[in-house]
Amino acid sequence: MDDAAAGLMQIGELAERAGVSHRTIHYYERLGLLAPAARQGGGYRYYDETALKRLEKIAALKRLGLDLGEIAQVIDLYFVDPIGLRGKEKVLEILERHQAETTARLRELGRFREELDANIARMRRLIAELQGDATAV
């Protein structure tokens, strides 16, 4: 490692410290969620502590239920705003949208459940009628 990479981590160390795989780091790079702090000859990537913090923030946002596309919308906000207010406001907006979508899906499922209950009851009546006709013969 030369002077430009001193104090930086190679991908293996970053992966270990963040508890993710090399493939995850490469995938996040392709999505624009993460970038190496430096590149050296031979394609070696070196990462700084900010990369580790970004991986930790990505994990925290995933635990909140955000997908990677949503995380891409907010991740930079946490690193340009020292108190993270803008990021938190955007996350709140996303979570409220998730809540509204979930409420709508629950209503749809409730209607579907009612239809299932009615169809099951109708089938039971038809079967009972057919069984009653069979015993009357």
PDB file of C-alpha atoms in Angstrom:
ATOM      1  CA  MET A   1       0.000   0.000   0.000  1.00  0.00           C
ATOM      2  CA  ASP A   2       1.439   3.383  -0.899  1.00  0.00           C
ATOM      3  CA  ASP A   3       1.121   6.707   0.939  1.00  0.00           C
ATOM      4  CA  ALA A   4      -2.135   7.573  -0.863  1.00  0.00           C
ATOM      5  CA  ALA A   5      -3.803   4.530   0.684  1.00  0.00           C
ATOM      6  CA  ALA A   6      -2.309   4.897   4.166  1.00  0.00           C
ATOM      7  CA  GLY A   7      -5.001   4.837   6.849  1.00  0.00           C
ATOM      8  CA  LEU A   8      -7.532   3.353   4.445  1.00  0.00           C
ATOM      9  CA  MET A   9      -9.074  -0.117   4.394  1.00  0.00           C
ATOM     10  CA  GLN A  10      -9.093  -2.662   1.632  1.00  0.00           C
ATOM     11  CA  ILE A  11     -12.415  -4.219   0.776  1.00  0.00           C
ATOM     12  CA  GLY A  12     -11.846  -7.275   2.978  1.00  0.00           C
ATOM     13  CA  GLU A  13     -11.332  -5.208   6.108  1.00  0.00           C
ATOM     14  CA  LEU A  14     -14.324  -3.003   5.308  1.00  0.00           C
ATOM     15  CA  ALA A  15     -16.498  -6.048   4.686  1.00  0.00           C
ATOM     16  CA  GLU A  16     -15.427  -7.636   7.954  1.00  0.00           C
ATOM     17  CA  ARG A  17     -15.917  -4.476  10.016  1.00  0.00           C
ATOM     18  CA  ALA A  18     -19.326  -3.799   8.464  1.00  0.00           C
ATOM     19  CA  GLY A  19     -20.480  -7.421   8.607  1.00  0.00           C
ATOM     20  CA  VAL A  20     -21.242  -7.614   4.890  1.00  0.00           C
ATOM     21  CA  SER A  21     -19.764  -9.523   1.974  1.00  0.00           C
ATOM     22  CA  HIS A  22     -17.401  -8.268  -0.719  1.00  0.00           C
ATOM     23  CA  ARG A  23     -20.228  -8.805  -3.203  1.00  0.00           C
ATOM     24  CA  THR A  24     -22.515  -6.540  -1.183  1.00  0.00           C
ATOM     25  CA  ILE A  25     -19.934  -3.766  -1.239  1.00  0.00           C
ATOM     26  CA  HIS A  26     -19.480  -4.106  -5.003  1.00  0.00           C
ATOM     27  CA  TYR A  27     -23.267  -4.144  -5.474  1.00  0.00           C
ATOM     28  CA  TYR A  28     -23.686  -1.004  -3.376  1.00  0.00           C
ATOM     29  CA  GLU A  29     -20.963   0.654  -5.447  1.00  0.00           C
ATOM     30  CA  ARG A  30     -22.839  -0.191  -8.664  1.00  0.00           C
ATOM     31  CA  LEU A  31     -26.002   1.327  -7.156  1.00  0.00           C
ATOM     32  CA  GLY A  32     -24.139   4.485  -6.159  1.00  0.00           C
ATOM     33  CA  LEU A  33     -24.655   3.940  -2.424  1.00  0.00           C
ATOM     34  CA  LEU A  34     -20.944   3.642  -1.717  1.00  0.00           C
ATOM     35  CA  ALA A  35     -17.696   4.703  -3.350  1.00  0.00           C
ATOM     36  CA  PRO A  36     -14.080   3.919  -2.588  1.00  0.00           C
ATOM     37  CA  ALA A  37     -12.008   6.775  -1.180  1.00  0.00           C
ATOM     38  CA  ALA A  38      -9.089   5.835  -3.440  1.00  0.00           C
ATOM     39  CA  ARG A  39      -8.149   3.449  -6.234  1.00  0.00           C
ATOM     40  CA  GLN A  40      -4.689   2.097  -6.832  1.00  0.00           C
ATOM     41  CA  GLY A  41      -3.060   0.237  -9.685  1.00  0.00           C
ATOM     42  CA  GLY A  42      -4.392  -3.214 -10.332  1.00  0.00           C
ATOM     43  CA  GLY A  43      -7.934  -2.111  -9.500  1.00  0.00           C
ATOM     44  CA  TYR A  44      -7.475  -2.135  -5.733  1.00  0.00           C
ATOM     45  CA  ARG A  45     -10.060  -0.087  -3.903  1.00  0.00           C
ATOM     46  CA  TYR A  46      -9.443   1.577  -0.580  1.00  0.00           C
ATOM     47  CA  TYR A  47     -12.151   2.792   1.771  1.00  0.00           C
ATOM     48  CA  ASP A  48     -12.226   5.284   4.614  1.00  0.00           C
ATOM     49  CA  GLU A  49     -14.275   5.460   7.817  1.00  0.00           C
ATOM     50  CA  THR A  50     -17.035   7.281   5.932  1.00  0.00           C
ATOM     51  CA  ALA A  51     -17.592   4.161   3.846  1.00  0.00           C
ATOM     52  CA  LEU A  52     -18.006   2.165   7.051  1.00  0.00           C
ATOM     53  CA  LYS A  53     -20.467   4.735   8.398  1.00  0.00           C
ATOM     54  CA  ARG A  54     -22.414   4.603   5.120  1.00  0.00           C
ATOM     55  CA  LEU A  55     -22.634   0.806   5.346  1.00  0.00           C
ATOM     56  CA  GLU A  56     -23.863   1.090   8.937  1.00  0.00           C
ATOM     57  CA  LYS A  57     -26.465   3.690   7.873  1.00  0.00           C
ATOM     58  CA  ILE A  58     -27.592   1.490   4.976  1.00  0.00           C
ATOM     59  CA  ALA A  59     -28.075  -1.418   7.390  1.00  0.00           C
ATOM     60  CA  ALA A  60     -30.057   0.800   9.787  1.00  0.00           C
ATOM     61  CA  LEU A  61     -32.285   2.073   6.983  1.00  0.00           C
ATOM     62  CA  LYS A  62     -32.883  -1.475   5.739  1.00  0.00           C
ATOM     63  CA  ARG A  63     -33.984  -2.432   9.274  1.00  0.00           C
ATOM     64  CA  LEU A  64     -36.550   0.387   9.080  1.00  0.00           C
ATOM     65  CA  GLY A  65     -37.994  -1.272   5.982  1.00  0.00           C
ATOM     66  CA  LEU A  66     -36.519   0.882   3.231  1.00  0.00           C
ATOM     67  CA  ASP A  67     -35.485  -0.800   0.019  1.00  0.00           C
ATOM     68  CA  LEU A  68     -32.213   0.048  -1.696  1.00  0.00           C
ATOM     69  CA  GLY A  69     -33.878   2.460  -4.109  1.00  0.00           C
ATOM     70  CA  GLU A  70     -35.356   4.389  -1.200  1.00  0.00           C
ATOM     71  CA  ILE A  71     -32.033   4.277   0.624  1.00  0.00           C
ATOM     72  CA  ALA A  72     -30.396   5.796  -2.455  1.00  0.00           C
ATOM     73  CA  GLN A  73     -32.826   8.730  -2.123  1.00  0.00           C
ATOM     74  CA  VAL A  74     -31.808   9.490   1.468  1.00  0.00           C
ATOM     75  CA  ILE A  75     -28.297   8.203   2.189  1.00  0.00           C
ATOM     76  CA  ASP A  76     -26.450  11.310   0.993  1.00  0.00           C
ATOM     77  CA  LEU A  77     -28.700  13.535   3.119  1.00  0.00           C
ATOM     78  CA  TYR A  78     -27.210  11.969   6.246  1.00  0.00           C
ATOM     79  CA  PHE A  79     -23.693  12.861   5.154  1.00  0.00           C
ATOM     80  CA  VAL A  80     -24.263  16.477   4.049  1.00  0.00           C
ATOM     81  CA  ASP A  81     -26.426  17.476   7.012  1.00  0.00           C
ATOM     82  CA  PRO A  82     -24.453  17.171  10.282  1.00  0.00           C
ATOM     83  CA  ILE A  83     -27.554  16.543  12.427  1.00  0.00           C
ATOM     84  CA  GLY A  84     -29.271  14.321   9.861  1.00  0.00           C
ATOM     85  CA  LEU A  85     -32.553  16.234   9.978  1.00  0.00           C
ATOM     86  CA  ARG A  86     -33.107  16.244   6.220  1.00  0.00           C
ATOM     87  CA  GLY A  87     -32.449  12.518   6.035  1.00  0.00           C
ATOM     88  CA  LYS A  88     -34.809  11.811   8.897  1.00  0.00           C
ATOM     89  CA  GLU A  89     -37.539  13.951   7.324  1.00  0.00           C
ATOM     90  CA  LYS A  90     -37.216  12.052   4.042  1.00  0.00           C
ATOM     91  CA  VAL A  91     -37.233   8.701   5.866  1.00  0.00           C
ATOM     92  CA  LEU A  92     -40.374   9.777   7.738  1.00  0.00           C
ATOM     93  CA  GLU A  93     -42.021  10.629   4.417  1.00  0.00           C
ATOM     94  CA  ILE A  94     -41.124   7.190   3.039  1.00  0.00           C
ATOM     95  CA  LEU A  95     -42.314   5.391   6.179  1.00  0.00           C
ATOM     96  CA  GLU A  96     -45.616   7.279   6.111  1.00  0.00           C
ATOM     97  CA  ARG A  97     -46.057   6.233   2.475  1.00  0.00           C
ATOM     98  CA  HIS A  98     -45.353   2.618   3.473  1.00  0.00           C
ATOM     99  CA  GLN A  99     -47.940   2.960   6.232  1.00  0.00           C
ATOM    100  CA  ALA A 100     -50.592   4.279   3.837  1.00  0.00           C
ATOM    101  CA  GLU A 101     -49.833   1.508   1.325  1.00  0.00           C
ATOM    102  CA  THR A 102     -50.018  -1.108   4.075  1.00  0.00           C
ATOM    103  CA  THR A 103     -53.354   0.250   5.298  1.00  0.00           C
ATOM    104  CA  ALA A 104     -54.743   0.092   1.754  1.00  0.00           C
ATOM    105  CA  ARG A 105     -53.464  -3.478   1.303  1.00  0.00           C
ATOM    106  CA  LEU A 106     -54.996  -4.507   4.620  1.00  0.00           C
ATOM    107  CA  ARG A 107     -58.360  -3.113   3.481  1.00  0.00           C
ATOM    108  CA  GLU A 108     -58.054  -5.073   0.231  1.00  0.00           C
ATOM    109  CA  LEU A 109     -57.152  -8.218   2.158  1.00  0.00           C
ATOM    110  CA  GLY A 110     -60.130  -7.681   4.463  1.00  0.00           C
ATOM    111  CA  ARG A 111     -62.462  -7.522   1.455  1.00  0.00           C
ATOM    112  CA  PHE A 112     -60.805 -10.603  -0.030  1.00  0.00           C
ATOM    113  CA  ARG A 113     -61.238 -12.441   3.275  1.00  0.00           C
ATOM    114  CA  GLU A 114     -64.942 -11.570   3.308  1.00  0.00           C
ATOM    115  CA  GLU A 115     -65.286 -12.892  -0.268  1.00  0.00           C
ATOM    116  CA  LEU A 116     -63.465 -16.088   0.716  1.00  0.00           C
ATOM    117  CA  ASP A 117     -65.714 -16.555   3.738  1.00  0.00           C
ATOM    118  CA  ALA A 118     -68.822 -16.090   1.547  1.00  0.00           C
ATOM    119  CA  ASN A 119     -67.501 -18.481  -1.133  1.00  0.00           C
ATOM    120  CA  ILE A 120     -66.593 -21.107   1.467  1.00  0.00           C
ATOM    121  CA  ALA A 121     -70.041 -20.836   3.050  1.00  0.00           C
ATOM    122  CA  ARG A 122     -71.709 -21.122  -0.387  1.00  0.00           C
ATOM    123  CA  MET A 123     -69.638 -24.216  -1.271  1.00  0.00           C
ATOM    124  CA  ARG A 124     -70.467 -25.844   2.054  1.00  0.00           C
ATOM    125  CA  ARG A 125     -74.190 -25.226   1.425  1.00  0.00           C
ATOM    126  CA  LEU A 126     -73.941 -26.673  -2.092  1.00  0.00           C
ATOM    127  CA  ILE A 127     -72.090 -29.738  -0.818  1.00  0.00           C
ATOM    128  CA  ALA A 128     -74.604 -30.192   1.992  1.00  0.00           C
ATOM    129  CA  GLU A 129     -77.487 -29.893  -0.501  1.00  0.00           C
ATOM    130  CA  LEU A 130     -75.882 -32.443  -2.810  1.00  0.00           C
ATOM    131  CA  GLN A 131     -75.228 -34.815   0.087  1.00  0.00           C
ATOM    132  CA  GLY A 132     -78.832 -34.358   1.229  1.00  0.00           C
ATOM    133  CA  ASP A 133     -80.104 -35.163  -2.289  1.00  0.00           C
ATOM    134  CA  ALA A 134     -77.880 -38.243  -2.393  1.00  0.00           C
ATOM    135  CA  THR A 135     -79.289 -39.618   0.869  1.00  0.00           C
ATOM    136  CA  ALA A 136     -82.911 -38.933  -0.220  1.00  0.00           C
ATOM    137  CA  VAL A 137     -82.567 -41.267  -3.229  1.00  0.00           C
TER     138      VAL A 137
END
